[in-house]
Amino acid sequence: MKKATVPFFIFFLLLQLVQAQDIITKRTGEKVEAKVLEISTLEVKYKLFTNLEGPTYVVPKSEIMLIQYPDNTSETFELNEAAPVVALASADAEAPAASKATALQLYNQGQTDAITYYDGYKSAGTAVLITSLLSPVLGLAPAIGTSVTTPKQQNLDAPDSSLLQQPDYASGYRKKARKIKAGKVWTNWAIGLGTNVVLILLLNNS
C-alpha cells in the first residue's frame, strides 16, 4: 500500500506544479508557460516556467494579449494600453470602432468569423481525399503537409479584409482557419482510409 502511495503523491505534486504556471498569450498567437514577476505600466517581466532559475524576460505590454493565472482568473491587455496618454487621446478621436474593442473581443470575433466564412480548405481537402482513396499511405504526406501550414492570406475569405490588419482579429481568424483546415483534411484522409478498408474486407470475403 505504501509503495502505491508514493507514486500517487509524486503525481499529485507534479499536477500541482503544472497548474501553478501562468500562461502568457502574445498577439502573435504564441503561448508562453511562465511565472509572471511584475506587470508595470509599459512592460511585463517573467521567467520561463521550465527555467525559473534562468533569465528574467521583459516584454512590452503592447505585445501581450492575455495572461491566464493558476487560480483560473485572467487579465487582458488592449493593444493601445501601453501607449502614452496623449497618443491614446488622439487615437480615440480617429480610430474606427473595431480598434476600440478589447483584444479578446477582436480575437474571439476573428475565430467566429473564420467558422462562418473560411472555406479555403477545399482544394487541399479534395487533393487529400483523392490521394487517400488511391492509397491512404500516399495520402499521409499531403495530409500532414497541408494540415500543419497556416492558410495563405488570399485564401482566408475574411468578411472584411481591413479587419485582418488588426493583429488580434487576424490571430484569432488564422488560428481557427488552420484548425478548420486540419480537421477537414484529416476527415478526408479518414474517408479514404475507411473506403480502402471496406474494399479490402469485401474482396477478402468474396
PDB file of C-alpha atoms in Angstrom:
ATOM      1  CA  MET A   1       0.000   0.000   0.000  1.00  0.00           C
ATOM      2  CA  LYS A   2       2.848   2.382   0.868  1.00  0.00           C
ATOM      3  CA  LYS A   3       4.520   1.614  -2.465  1.00  0.00           C
ATOM      4  CA  ALA A   4       1.353   2.681  -4.287  1.00  0.00           C
ATOM      5  CA  THR A   5       1.049   5.846  -2.216  1.00  0.00           C
ATOM      6  CA  VAL A   6       4.482   7.218  -3.167  1.00  0.00           C
ATOM      7  CA  PRO A   7       3.882   7.351  -6.964  1.00  0.00           C
ATOM      8  CA  PHE A   8       0.445   8.876  -6.351  1.00  0.00           C
ATOM      9  CA  PHE A   9       1.981  11.562  -4.123  1.00  0.00           C
ATOM     10  CA  ILE A  10       4.607  12.352  -6.763  1.00  0.00           C
ATOM     11  CA  PHE A  11       1.906  12.545  -9.423  1.00  0.00           C
ATOM     12  CA  PHE A  12      -0.104  14.907  -7.222  1.00  0.00           C
ATOM     13  CA  LEU A  13       2.910  17.191  -6.744  1.00  0.00           C
ATOM     14  CA  LEU A  14       3.584  17.234 -10.483  1.00  0.00           C
ATOM     15  CA  LEU A  15      -0.036  18.078 -11.142  1.00  0.00           C
ATOM     16  CA  GLN A  16       0.132  20.989  -8.702  1.00  0.00           C
ATOM     17  CA  LEU A  17       3.288  22.272 -10.375  1.00  0.00           C
ATOM     18  CA  VAL A  18       1.697  22.146 -13.814  1.00  0.00           C
ATOM     19  CA  GLN A  19      -1.354  24.006 -12.578  1.00  0.00           C
ATOM     20  CA  ALA A  20       0.797  26.687 -10.889  1.00  0.00           C
ATOM     21  CA  GLN A  21       2.073  28.165 -14.131  1.00  0.00           C
ATOM     22  CA  ASP A  22       0.921  31.385 -15.764  1.00  0.00           C
ATOM     23  CA  ILE A  23       0.054  31.264 -19.462  1.00  0.00           C
ATOM     24  CA  ILE A  24       1.051  34.349 -21.469  1.00  0.00           C
ATOM     25  CA  THR A  25      -0.655  34.669 -24.861  1.00  0.00           C
ATOM     26  CA  LYS A  26       1.109  37.072 -27.192  1.00  0.00           C
ATOM     27  CA  ARG A  27      -0.581  38.925 -30.046  1.00  0.00           C
ATOM     28  CA  THR A  28       1.214  36.647 -32.494  1.00  0.00           C
ATOM     29  CA  GLY A  29      -0.713  33.695 -31.042  1.00  0.00           C
ATOM     30  CA  GLU A  30       2.360  32.315 -29.266  1.00  0.00           C
ATOM     31  CA  LYS A  31       1.695  30.921 -25.785  1.00  0.00           C
ATOM     32  CA  VAL A  32       4.402  31.035 -23.115  1.00  0.00           C
ATOM     33  CA  GLU A  33       4.343  28.945 -19.938  1.00  0.00           C
ATOM     34  CA  ALA A  34       5.775  31.352 -17.413  1.00  0.00           C
ATOM     35  CA  LYS A  35       5.907  32.752 -13.922  1.00  0.00           C
ATOM     36  CA  VAL A  36       4.904  36.414 -14.077  1.00  0.00           C
ATOM     37  CA  LEU A  37       7.060  38.512 -11.766  1.00  0.00           C
ATOM     38  CA  GLU A  38       5.856  42.043 -12.387  1.00  0.00           C
ATOM     39  CA  ILE A  39       3.375  43.968 -14.524  1.00  0.00           C
ATOM     40  CA  SER A  40       4.233  47.643 -14.837  1.00  0.00           C
ATOM     41  CA  THR A  41       2.696  50.442 -16.878  1.00  0.00           C
ATOM     42  CA  LEU A  42       4.602  49.586 -20.041  1.00  0.00           C
ATOM     43  CA  GLU A  43       6.045  46.099 -19.655  1.00  0.00           C
ATOM     44  CA  VAL A  44       5.709  42.606 -18.206  1.00  0.00           C
ATOM     45  CA  LYS A  45       8.550  40.746 -16.502  1.00  0.00           C
ATOM     46  CA  TYR A  46       8.516  36.971 -16.293  1.00  0.00           C
ATOM     47  CA  LYS A  47      10.609  33.824 -16.107  1.00  0.00           C
ATOM     48  CA  LEU A  48      10.067  30.701 -18.175  1.00  0.00           C
ATOM     49  CA  PHE A  49       8.224  28.139 -16.071  1.00  0.00           C
ATOM     50  CA  THR A  50      10.619  25.462 -17.278  1.00  0.00           C
ATOM     51  CA  ASN A  51      13.620  27.514 -16.139  1.00  0.00           C
ATOM     52  CA  LEU A  52      12.690  29.522 -13.042  1.00  0.00           C
ATOM     53  CA  GLU A  53      16.359  29.963 -12.167  1.00  0.00           C
ATOM     54  CA  GLY A  54      17.107  31.349 -15.618  1.00  0.00           C
ATOM     55  CA  PRO A  55      16.992  34.885 -17.021  1.00  0.00           C
ATOM     56  CA  THR A  56      14.145  37.336 -16.486  1.00  0.00           C
ATOM     57  CA  TYR A  57      12.364  38.282 -19.709  1.00  0.00           C
ATOM     58  CA  VAL A  58      10.976  41.784 -20.227  1.00  0.00           C
ATOM     59  CA  VAL A  59       8.256  42.218 -22.869  1.00  0.00           C
ATOM     60  CA  PRO A  60       6.282  45.366 -23.772  1.00  0.00           C
ATOM     61  CA  LYS A  61       2.641  45.100 -22.704  1.00  0.00           C
ATOM     62  CA  SER A  62       1.675  46.017 -26.264  1.00  0.00           C
ATOM     63  CA  GLU A  63       2.937  42.575 -27.384  1.00  0.00           C
ATOM     64  CA  ILE A  64       0.764  40.684 -24.888  1.00  0.00           C
ATOM     65  CA  MET A  65      -2.907  39.931 -25.371  1.00  0.00           C
ATOM     66  CA  LEU A  66      -3.807  37.776 -22.367  1.00  0.00           C
ATOM     67  CA  ILE A  67      -2.366  36.317 -19.167  1.00  0.00           C
ATOM     68  CA  GLN A  68      -4.105  33.340 -17.548  1.00  0.00           C
ATOM     69  CA  TYR A  69      -3.310  32.679 -13.892  1.00  0.00           C
ATOM     70  CA  PRO A  70      -3.381  29.371 -11.941  1.00  0.00           C
ATOM     71  CA  ASP A  71      -6.488  30.420  -9.989  1.00  0.00           C
ATOM     72  CA  ASN A  72      -8.488  30.466 -13.269  1.00  0.00           C
ATOM     73  CA  THR A  73      -8.503  34.276 -13.434  1.00  0.00           C
ATOM     74  CA  SER A  74      -7.159  36.116 -16.466  1.00  0.00           C
ATOM     75  CA  GLU A  75      -6.047  39.588 -17.457  1.00  0.00           C
ATOM     76  CA  THR A  76      -6.397  41.046 -20.945  1.00  0.00           C
ATOM     77  CA  PHE A  77      -4.376  43.902 -22.397  1.00  0.00           C
ATOM     78  CA  GLU A  78      -5.715  46.283 -25.004  1.00  0.00           C
ATOM     79  CA  LEU A  79      -3.458  46.956 -27.951  1.00  0.00           C
ATOM     80  CA  ASN A  80      -3.102  50.641 -27.093  1.00  0.00           C
ATOM     81  CA  GLU A  81      -2.950  50.125 -23.321  1.00  0.00           C
ATOM     82  CA  ALA A  82       0.781  50.803 -23.078  1.00  0.00           C
ATOM     83  CA  ALA A  83       0.718  53.902 -25.302  1.00  0.00           C
ATOM     84  CA  PRO A  84       1.231  57.403 -23.862  1.00  0.00           C
ATOM     85  CA  VAL A  85      -1.890  59.228 -22.717  1.00  0.00           C
ATOM     86  CA  VAL A  86      -1.598  61.920 -25.406  1.00  0.00           C
ATOM     87  CA  ALA A  87      -1.337  59.309 -28.142  1.00  0.00           C
ATOM     88  CA  LEU A  88      -4.368  57.496 -26.742  1.00  0.00           C
ATOM     89  CA  ALA A  89      -6.427  60.657 -26.785  1.00  0.00           C
ATOM     90  CA  SER A  90      -5.676  61.389 -30.429  1.00  0.00           C
ATOM     91  CA  ALA A  91      -6.151  57.772 -31.427  1.00  0.00           C
ATOM     92  CA  ASP A  92      -9.550  57.607 -29.726  1.00  0.00           C
ATOM     93  CA  ALA A  93     -10.728  60.535 -31.792  1.00  0.00           C
ATOM     94  CA  GLU A  94      -9.892  58.922 -35.133  1.00  0.00           C
ATOM     95  CA  ALA A  95      -9.741  55.166 -34.614  1.00  0.00           C
ATOM     96  CA  PRO A  96     -12.544  53.027 -36.106  1.00  0.00           C
ATOM     97  CA  ALA A  97     -14.911  51.199 -33.785  1.00  0.00           C
ATOM     98  CA  ALA A  98     -13.123  47.864 -34.293  1.00  0.00           C
ATOM     99  CA  SER A  99      -9.850  49.275 -32.938  1.00  0.00           C
ATOM    100  CA  LYS A 100     -11.574  50.297 -29.702  1.00  0.00           C
ATOM    101  CA  ALA A 101     -12.712  46.800 -28.929  1.00  0.00           C
ATOM    102  CA  THR A 102     -10.676  44.850 -26.450  1.00  0.00           C
ATOM    103  CA  ALA A 103      -8.008  42.465 -27.651  1.00  0.00           C
ATOM    104  CA  LEU A 104     -10.000  39.482 -26.500  1.00  0.00           C
ATOM    105  CA  GLN A 105     -13.147  40.649 -28.297  1.00  0.00           C
ATOM    106  CA  LEU A 106     -11.250  41.045 -31.553  1.00  0.00           C
ATOM    107  CA  TYR A 107      -9.628  37.638 -31.119  1.00  0.00           C
ATOM    108  CA  ASN A 108     -12.997  35.984 -30.473  1.00  0.00           C
ATOM    109  CA  GLN A 109     -14.584  37.811 -33.402  1.00  0.00           C
ATOM    110  CA  GLY A 110     -11.815  36.521 -35.661  1.00  0.00           C
ATOM    111  CA  GLN A 111     -12.454  32.946 -34.537  1.00  0.00           C
ATOM    112  CA  THR A 112     -16.224  33.311 -35.007  1.00  0.00           C
ATOM    113  CA  ASP A 113     -15.841  34.807 -38.496  1.00  0.00           C
ATOM    114  CA  ALA A 114     -13.478  32.014 -39.522  1.00  0.00           C
ATOM    115  CA  ILE A 115     -16.130  29.427 -38.615  1.00  0.00           C
ATOM    116  CA  THR A 116     -18.684  31.305 -40.737  1.00  0.00           C
ATOM    117  CA  TYR A 117     -16.664  32.418 -43.751  1.00  0.00           C
ATOM    118  CA  TYR A 118     -13.499  30.345 -44.140  1.00  0.00           C
ATOM    119  CA  ASP A 119     -13.687  27.708 -46.873  1.00  0.00           C
ATOM    120  CA  GLY A 120     -10.191  27.928 -48.316  1.00  0.00           C
ATOM    121  CA  TYR A 121      -9.537  24.334 -47.258  1.00  0.00           C
ATOM    122  CA  LYS A 122     -11.492  22.837 -50.154  1.00  0.00           C
ATOM    123  CA  SER A 123      -8.652  22.411 -52.648  1.00  0.00           C
ATOM    124  CA  ALA A 124      -6.341  20.872 -50.031  1.00  0.00           C
ATOM    125  CA  GLY A 125      -9.133  18.647 -48.700  1.00  0.00           C
ATOM    126  CA  THR A 126     -10.045  17.415 -52.184  1.00  0.00           C
ATOM    127  CA  ALA A 127      -6.411  16.620 -53.031  1.00  0.00           C
ATOM    128  CA  VAL A 128      -6.003  14.621 -49.819  1.00  0.00           C
ATOM    129  CA  LEU A 129      -9.285  12.752 -50.408  1.00  0.00           C
ATOM    130  CA  ILE A 130      -8.332  11.719 -53.957  1.00  0.00           C
ATOM    131  CA  THR A 131      -4.821  10.655 -52.933  1.00  0.00           C
ATOM    132  CA  SER A 132      -6.112   8.744 -49.904  1.00  0.00           C
ATOM    133  CA  LEU A 133      -8.707   6.901 -51.961  1.00  0.00           C
ATOM    134  CA  LEU A 134      -5.873   5.678 -54.163  1.00  0.00           C
ATOM    135  CA  SER A 135      -3.637   4.893 -51.180  1.00  0.00           C
ATOM    136  CA  PRO A 136      -4.016   6.043 -47.548  1.00  0.00           C
ATOM    137  CA  VAL A 137      -0.256   5.711 -47.118  1.00  0.00           C
ATOM    138  CA  LEU A 138       0.401   8.103 -50.010  1.00  0.00           C
ATOM    139  CA  GLY A 139      -2.339  10.358 -48.682  1.00  0.00           C
ATOM    140  CA  LEU A 140      -0.488  10.826 -45.398  1.00  0.00           C
ATOM    141  CA  ALA A 141       2.129  13.125 -46.933  1.00  0.00           C
ATOM    142  CA  PRO A 142      -0.273  15.766 -48.293  1.00  0.00           C
ATOM    143  CA  ALA A 143      -2.488  15.394 -45.220  1.00  0.00           C
ATOM    144  CA  ILE A 144       0.385  16.222 -42.866  1.00  0.00           C
ATOM    145  CA  GLY A 145       1.777  18.932 -45.130  1.00  0.00           C
ATOM    146  CA  THR A 146      -1.484  20.814 -45.579  1.00  0.00           C
ATOM    147  CA  SER A 147      -2.758  20.420 -42.013  1.00  0.00           C
ATOM    148  CA  VAL A 148       0.295  21.996 -40.360  1.00  0.00           C
ATOM    149  CA  THR A 149       0.507  25.032 -42.649  1.00  0.00           C
ATOM    150  CA  THR A 150      -1.388  28.249 -41.947  1.00  0.00           C
ATOM    151  CA  PRO A 151      -3.824  29.191 -44.751  1.00  0.00           C
ATOM    152  CA  LYS A 152      -2.481  31.767 -47.179  1.00  0.00           C
ATOM    153  CA  GLN A 153      -3.704  35.353 -46.968  1.00  0.00           C
ATOM    154  CA  GLN A 154      -5.643  35.132 -50.240  1.00  0.00           C
ATOM    155  CA  ASN A 155      -7.475  32.011 -49.043  1.00  0.00           C
ATOM    156  CA  LEU A 156      -8.702  33.369 -45.701  1.00  0.00           C
ATOM    157  CA  ASP A 157     -12.025  34.704 -47.109  1.00  0.00           C
ATOM    158  CA  ALA A 158     -12.496  37.166 -44.240  1.00  0.00           C
ATOM    159  CA  PRO A 159     -15.741  39.179 -44.470  1.00  0.00           C
ATOM    160  CA  ASP A 160     -13.747  42.429 -44.286  1.00  0.00           C
ATOM    161  CA  SER A 161     -10.115  42.393 -45.362  1.00  0.00           C
ATOM    162  CA  SER A 162      -9.414  45.517 -43.304  1.00  0.00           C
ATOM    163  CA  LEU A 163     -10.136  43.527 -40.145  1.00  0.00           C
ATOM    164  CA  LEU A 164      -7.128  41.344 -40.932  1.00  0.00           C
ATOM    165  CA  GLN A 165      -4.994  44.432 -40.311  1.00  0.00           C
ATOM    166  CA  GLN A 166      -5.998  44.172 -36.635  1.00  0.00           C
ATOM    167  CA  PRO A 167      -3.361  41.863 -35.048  1.00  0.00           C
ATOM    168  CA  ASP A 168      -5.771  40.333 -32.521  1.00  0.00           C
ATOM    169  CA  TYR A 169      -8.521  39.689 -35.076  1.00  0.00           C
ATOM    170  CA  ALA A 170      -6.031  38.250 -37.578  1.00  0.00           C
ATOM    171  CA  SER A 171      -4.503  35.966 -34.942  1.00  0.00           C
ATOM    172  CA  GLY A 172      -7.903  34.563 -33.949  1.00  0.00           C
ATOM    173  CA  TYR A 173      -9.051  34.152 -37.556  1.00  0.00           C
ATOM    174  CA  ARG A 174      -5.856  32.432 -38.749  1.00  0.00           C
ATOM    175  CA  LYS A 175      -5.692  30.028 -35.808  1.00  0.00           C
ATOM    176  CA  LYS A 176      -9.314  28.958 -36.234  1.00  0.00           C
ATOM    177  CA  ALA A 177      -8.912  28.719 -40.023  1.00  0.00           C
ATOM    178  CA  ARG A 178      -5.881  26.473 -39.591  1.00  0.00           C
ATOM    179  CA  LYS A 179      -7.816  24.277 -37.163  1.00  0.00           C
ATOM    180  CA  ILE A 180     -10.759  24.033 -39.571  1.00  0.00           C
ATOM    181  CA  LYS A 181      -8.422  23.207 -42.456  1.00  0.00           C
ATOM    182  CA  ALA A 182      -6.651  20.489 -40.452  1.00  0.00           C
ATOM    183  CA  GLY A 183      -9.988  18.991 -39.378  1.00  0.00           C
ATOM    184  CA  LYS A 184     -11.331  18.827 -42.952  1.00  0.00           C
ATOM    185  CA  VAL A 185      -8.072  17.434 -44.313  1.00  0.00           C
ATOM    186  CA  TRP A 186      -7.861  14.623 -41.748  1.00  0.00           C
ATOM    187  CA  THR A 187     -11.565  13.850 -42.156  1.00  0.00           C
ATOM    188  CA  ASN A 188     -10.991  13.331 -45.879  1.00  0.00           C
ATOM    189  CA  TRP A 189      -7.945  11.179 -45.197  1.00  0.00           C
ATOM    190  CA  ALA A 190     -10.036   9.060 -42.804  1.00  0.00           C
ATOM    191  CA  ILE A 191     -12.701   8.678 -45.508  1.00  0.00           C
ATOM    192  CA  GLY A 192     -10.050   7.421 -47.921  1.00  0.00           C
ATOM    193  CA  LEU A 193      -8.678   5.025 -45.307  1.00  0.00           C
ATOM    194  CA  GLY A 194     -12.143   3.731 -44.402  1.00  0.00           C
ATOM    195  CA  THR A 195     -13.049   3.211 -48.053  1.00  0.00           C
ATOM    196  CA  ASN A 196      -9.894   1.176 -48.629  1.00  0.00           C
ATOM    197  CA  VAL A 197     -10.526  -0.943 -45.514  1.00  0.00           C
ATOM    198  CA  VAL A 198     -14.088  -1.694 -46.656  1.00  0.00           C
ATOM    199  CA  LEU A 199     -12.896  -2.632 -50.144  1.00  0.00           C
ATOM    200  CA  ILE A 200     -10.236  -4.949 -48.728  1.00  0.00           C
ATOM    201  CA  LEU A 201     -12.794  -6.669 -46.470  1.00  0.00           C
ATOM    202  CA  LEU A 202     -15.213  -7.097 -49.363  1.00  0.00           C
ATOM    203  CA  LEU A 203     -12.520  -8.574 -51.570  1.00  0.00           C
ATOM    204  CA  ASN A 204     -11.394 -10.961 -48.845  1.00  0.00           C
ATOM    205  CA  ASN A 205     -14.970 -12.157 -48.265  1.00  0.00           C
ATOM    206  CA  SER A 206     -15.780 -12.601 -51.941  1.00  0.00           C
TER     207      SER A 206
END
